[in-house]
Coordinates of C-alpha atoms in Angstrom, one line a residue:
Chain A
K30 CA 140.8 91.7 100.7
A31 CA 137.3 91.7 100.2
G32 CA 136.6 91.9 95.9
V33 CA 133.2 93.4 94.3
T34 CA 130.0 92.5 95.5
Q35 CA 126.8 92.6 93.6
T36 CA 123.5 91.7 94.7
P37 CA 121.1 90.6 93.8
R38 CA 122.6 87.7 91.8
Y39 CA 119.9 86.5 90.0
L40 CA 116.4 88.3 89.6
I41 CA 113.4 87.8 86.7
K42 CA 111.1 91.5 86.4
T43 CA 108.4 91.6 84.7
R44 CA 108.0 93.9 81.4
G45 CA 107.4 97.8 82.7
Q46 CA 108.7 97.6 86.2
Q47 CA 112.2 98.9 87.4
V48 CA 114.9 97.4 88.8
T49 CA 117.6 98.7 91.0
L50 CA 121.1 96.6 91.3
S51 CA 123.4 97.4 93.8
C52 CA 127.2 97.4 93.6
S53 CA 129.7 97.0 96.8
P54 CA 133.4 98.1 95.1
I55 CA 136.9 97.4 97.2
S56 CA 138.0 98.6 99.7
G57 CA 139.9 102.3 99.1
H58 CA 138.5 102.1 95.6
R59 CA 136.8 105.0 94.2
S60 CA 135.7 104.4 90.6
V61 CA 132.9 102.4 90.1
S62 CA 132.1 101.3 86.0
W63 CA 128.8 99.3 85.1
Y64 CA 128.2 97.3 82.0
Q65 CA 125.9 95.4 79.9
Q66 CA 126.7 91.9 78.5
T67 CA 124.3 90.3 76.3
P68 CA 125.1 87.3 73.8
G69 CA 124.2 89.3 70.5
Q70 CA 126.2 92.9 71.9
G71 CA 128.8 91.2 74.4
L72 CA 129.8 94.4 76.5
Q73 CA 128.9 97.6 76.3
F74 CA 129.5 100.2 78.6
L75 CA 127.0 101.7 80.6
F76 CA 128.3 104.5 82.9
E77 CA 131.4 105.3 85.3
Y78 CA 131.3 107.3 88.4
F79 CA 134.5 108.3 90.3
S80 CA 133.7 110.1 94.1
E81 CA 129.7 110.0 93.2
T82 CA 130.4 112.6 89.4
Q83 CA 129.4 110.3 86.7
R84 CA 132.4 110.7 84.4
N85 CA 131.4 109.0 81.5
K86 CA 128.3 107.6 79.7
G87 CA 127.3 105.0 77.2
N88 CA 124.7 105.0 74.6
F89 CA 121.8 103.8 76.5
P90 CA 118.5 105.3 76.7
G91 CA 117.5 107.3 79.8
R92 CA 115.4 104.8 81.2
F93 CA 119.1 103.5 82.7
S94 CA 120.3 105.4 85.5
G95 CA 122.9 105.4 87.8
R96 CA 124.5 107.3 91.3
Q97 CA 127.6 106.4 93.5
F98 CA 127.1 107.1 97.4
S99 CA 130.3 109.0 99.6
N100 CA 131.3 105.3 100.5
S101 CA 131.7 104.3 96.9
R102 CA 128.4 101.8 96.7
S103 CA 127.1 102.5 93.3
E104 CA 123.5 101.3 92.1
M105 CA 122.6 101.6 89.1
N106 CA 117.9 101.4 88.0
V107 CA 116.3 100.5 84.7
S108 CA 112.7 101.9 84.5
T109 CA 109.7 100.4 82.1
L110 CA 111.3 97.2 81.6
E111 CA 112.2 95.5 78.1
L112 CA 112.7 92.0 77.0
G113 CA 115.5 93.2 75.6
D114 CA 116.8 94.5 78.5
S115 CA 117.5 91.2 79.6
A116 CA 121.1 90.5 80.6
L117 CA 124.2 90.0 82.8
Y118 CA 124.4 93.7 84.8
L119 CA 128.2 93.7 85.4
C120 CA 129.9 96.6 88.2
A121 CA 133.3 97.0 88.1
S122 CA 136.1 98.9 90.8
S123 CA 139.2 100.4 90.5
M124 CA 141.6 102.8 92.7
G125 CA 141.0 105.7 89.8
P126 CA 139.9 106.4 86.8
S127 CA 139.3 103.6 84.4
G128 CA 140.8 104.7 81.4
S129 CA 143.7 106.2 83.1
G130 CA 145.3 102.9 82.9
N131 CA 144.0 101.5 86.6
T132 CA 143.1 97.6 86.3
I133 CA 139.4 97.5 86.9
Y134 CA 138.3 94.8 89.2
F135 CA 135.1 92.6 88.0
G136 CA 131.9 91.8 90.1
E137 CA 130.2 88.4 89.4
G138 CA 127.5 90.2 87.9
S139 CA 123.8 90.5 89.0
W140 CA 121.8 88.0 85.8
L141 CA 118.1 90.0 85.1
T142 CA 115.7 88.2 83.2
V143 CA 112.5 90.6 82.0
V144 CA 109.5 88.8 81.3
Chain B
G28 CA 138.6 107.7 69.4
D29 CA 140.6 104.5 70.9
S30 CA 139.7 101.1 69.7
V31 CA 140.0 97.7 70.2
T32 CA 139.9 94.4 67.5
Q33 CA 140.4 91.1 68.4
M34 CA 140.4 88.4 66.1
E35 CA 136.5 86.5 66.0
G36 CA 135.4 83.5 67.3
P37 CA 135.2 80.9 68.8
V38 CA 138.7 79.1 68.7
T39 CA 138.5 75.6 69.5
L40 CA 141.8 74.0 69.8
S41 CA 142.7 70.2 71.5
E42 CA 144.4 69.7 74.9
E43 CA 148.2 70.9 74.7
A44 CA 148.0 73.0 71.5
F45 CA 149.3 76.4 71.1
L46 CA 147.3 79.3 71.2
T47 CA 147.6 82.6 70.1
I48 CA 144.6 85.4 70.2
N49 CA 145.3 87.9 68.1
C50 CA 144.2 92.0 69.3
T51 CA 145.0 94.9 67.7
Y52 CA 144.4 98.6 68.8
T53 CA 144.0 101.9 67.3
A54 CA 145.2 104.8 70.2
T55 CA 146.9 108.3 70.3
G56 CA 149.5 108.4 73.2
Y57 CA 151.0 105.1 75.2
P58 CA 147.7 103.0 76.2
S59 CA 147.8 100.4 79.1
L60 CA 146.6 97.2 77.5
F61 CA 145.2 94.1 79.2
W62 CA 143.7 90.7 78.6
Y63 CA 140.6 89.4 80.7
V64 CA 139.0 86.1 81.1
Q65 CA 135.4 85.3 81.9
Y66 CA 134.9 81.9 82.8
P67 CA 131.2 80.4 82.4
G68 CA 129.0 82.2 84.6
E69 CA 131.8 84.2 86.4
G70 CA 132.4 88.3 85.9
L71 CA 135.1 89.2 84.3
Q72 CA 138.9 88.7 85.6
L73 CA 142.2 90.4 85.1
L74 CA 144.7 88.1 83.2
L75 CA 147.6 90.2 82.6
K76 CA 148.6 93.5 81.6
A77 CA 151.1 96.0 80.2
T78 CA 151.3 99.8 80.4
K79 CA 154.5 100.4 78.3
A80 CA 155.7 99.4 75.2
D81 CA 158.2 96.1 75.1
D82 CA 156.2 95.0 78.3
K83 CA 155.6 92.1 78.3
G84 CA 152.5 90.5 80.8
S85 CA 152.3 86.8 81.9
N86 CA 150.0 84.7 84.5
K87 CA 149.2 81.1 84.6
G88 CA 150.7 80.6 81.2
F89 CA 149.6 83.3 79.2
E90 CA 152.1 86.0 77.7
A91 CA 151.3 88.9 76.0
T92 CA 153.8 91.7 74.4
Y93 CA 152.9 95.5 74.1
R94 CA 154.2 96.2 70.4
K95 CA 153.8 99.4 69.6
E96 CA 155.5 99.9 66.1
T97 CA 152.3 97.1 64.9
T98 CA 149.9 98.1 67.9
S99 CA 149.2 94.8 69.1
F100 CA 149.0 92.9 72.0
H101 CA 148.6 89.2 71.1
L102 CA 147.9 86.9 73.5
E103 CA 149.7 83.6 73.5
K104 CA 149.7 79.9 75.6
G105 CA 151.9 77.1 75.2
S106 CA 149.5 74.4 76.0
V107 CA 146.2 75.1 76.3
Q108 CA 144.2 72.9 78.7
V109 CA 140.8 72.1 79.1
S110 CA 140.4 74.5 82.0
D111 CA 141.2 77.0 79.8
S112 CA 138.1 77.6 78.2
A113 CA 136.6 80.8 78.2
V114 CA 136.0 84.1 76.8
Y115 CA 138.9 86.4 76.8
F116 CA 138.8 90.0 76.4
C117 CA 141.4 92.6 75.1
A118 CA 140.9 95.9 76.9
L119 CA 142.7 99.5 76.9
G120 CA 143.2 102.2 79.2
N121 CA 144.5 105.3 77.8
S122 CA 142.6 108.6 79.7
G123 CA 141.0 109.1 82.2
N124 CA 138.2 111.3 80.5
T125 CA 137.4 107.8 78.6
P126 CA 136.4 104.6 79.8
L127 CA 138.5 101.1 79.6
V128 CA 137.7 100.2 76.0
F129 CA 136.8 96.1 75.6
G130 CA 137.3 94.4 72.3
K131 CA 134.3 91.8 71.5
G132 CA 135.7 89.1 73.1
T133 CA 137.1 86.0 71.6
R134 CA 135.5 82.4 72.7
L135 CA 138.1 79.6 73.6
S136 CA 137.1 76.6 73.7
V137 CA 139.5 73.3 74.9
I138 CA 139.1 69.7 74.0
A139 CA 140.2 67.0 75.6

């Protein structure tokens, strides 16, 4: 059974640009969550989608957005990139909503560097 | 709201030493509890979980027991190896209306 797949794995962007990251969940999983991980702030929750609906959103500015498609694949977008957006972006999927006690499974992440 | 508190790291141990990483939680009701591990350069992996009081989760020699009376879920391993060097995250899931709540992570370094 294939795991959570994130693309691209590594990317470098310039300040002011925008970026789109993609996540393919485990087959049959309908919930996708996104996290930002940095050395200074640790693991921070961005948002969660379940059956194409955003269920929860973390404390991030509106430059961070996401969506989920009917096949449960998800994308997140960051517009007007800032140096502080450099981070590992992790996607995780689960059968049901993550807070319901469902185990969530992580991808290997997308490493974003903003220069 | 729900929260998880882990012991601050980093933790440095010699090979074959006993490991304990403390995790306590604050939550209403009966949450599910998890330990995730992140090896260098990788995403997080589920290490073990427990879904009700007194449950013991175990995997790869690691164990944690869900203690409702002390609201704790401490991670233990009897004899650590260099390959256990990683960051360990305690997490809590309590409601379909809120996301999984993670602790800040504890970095473990095991030296030969």
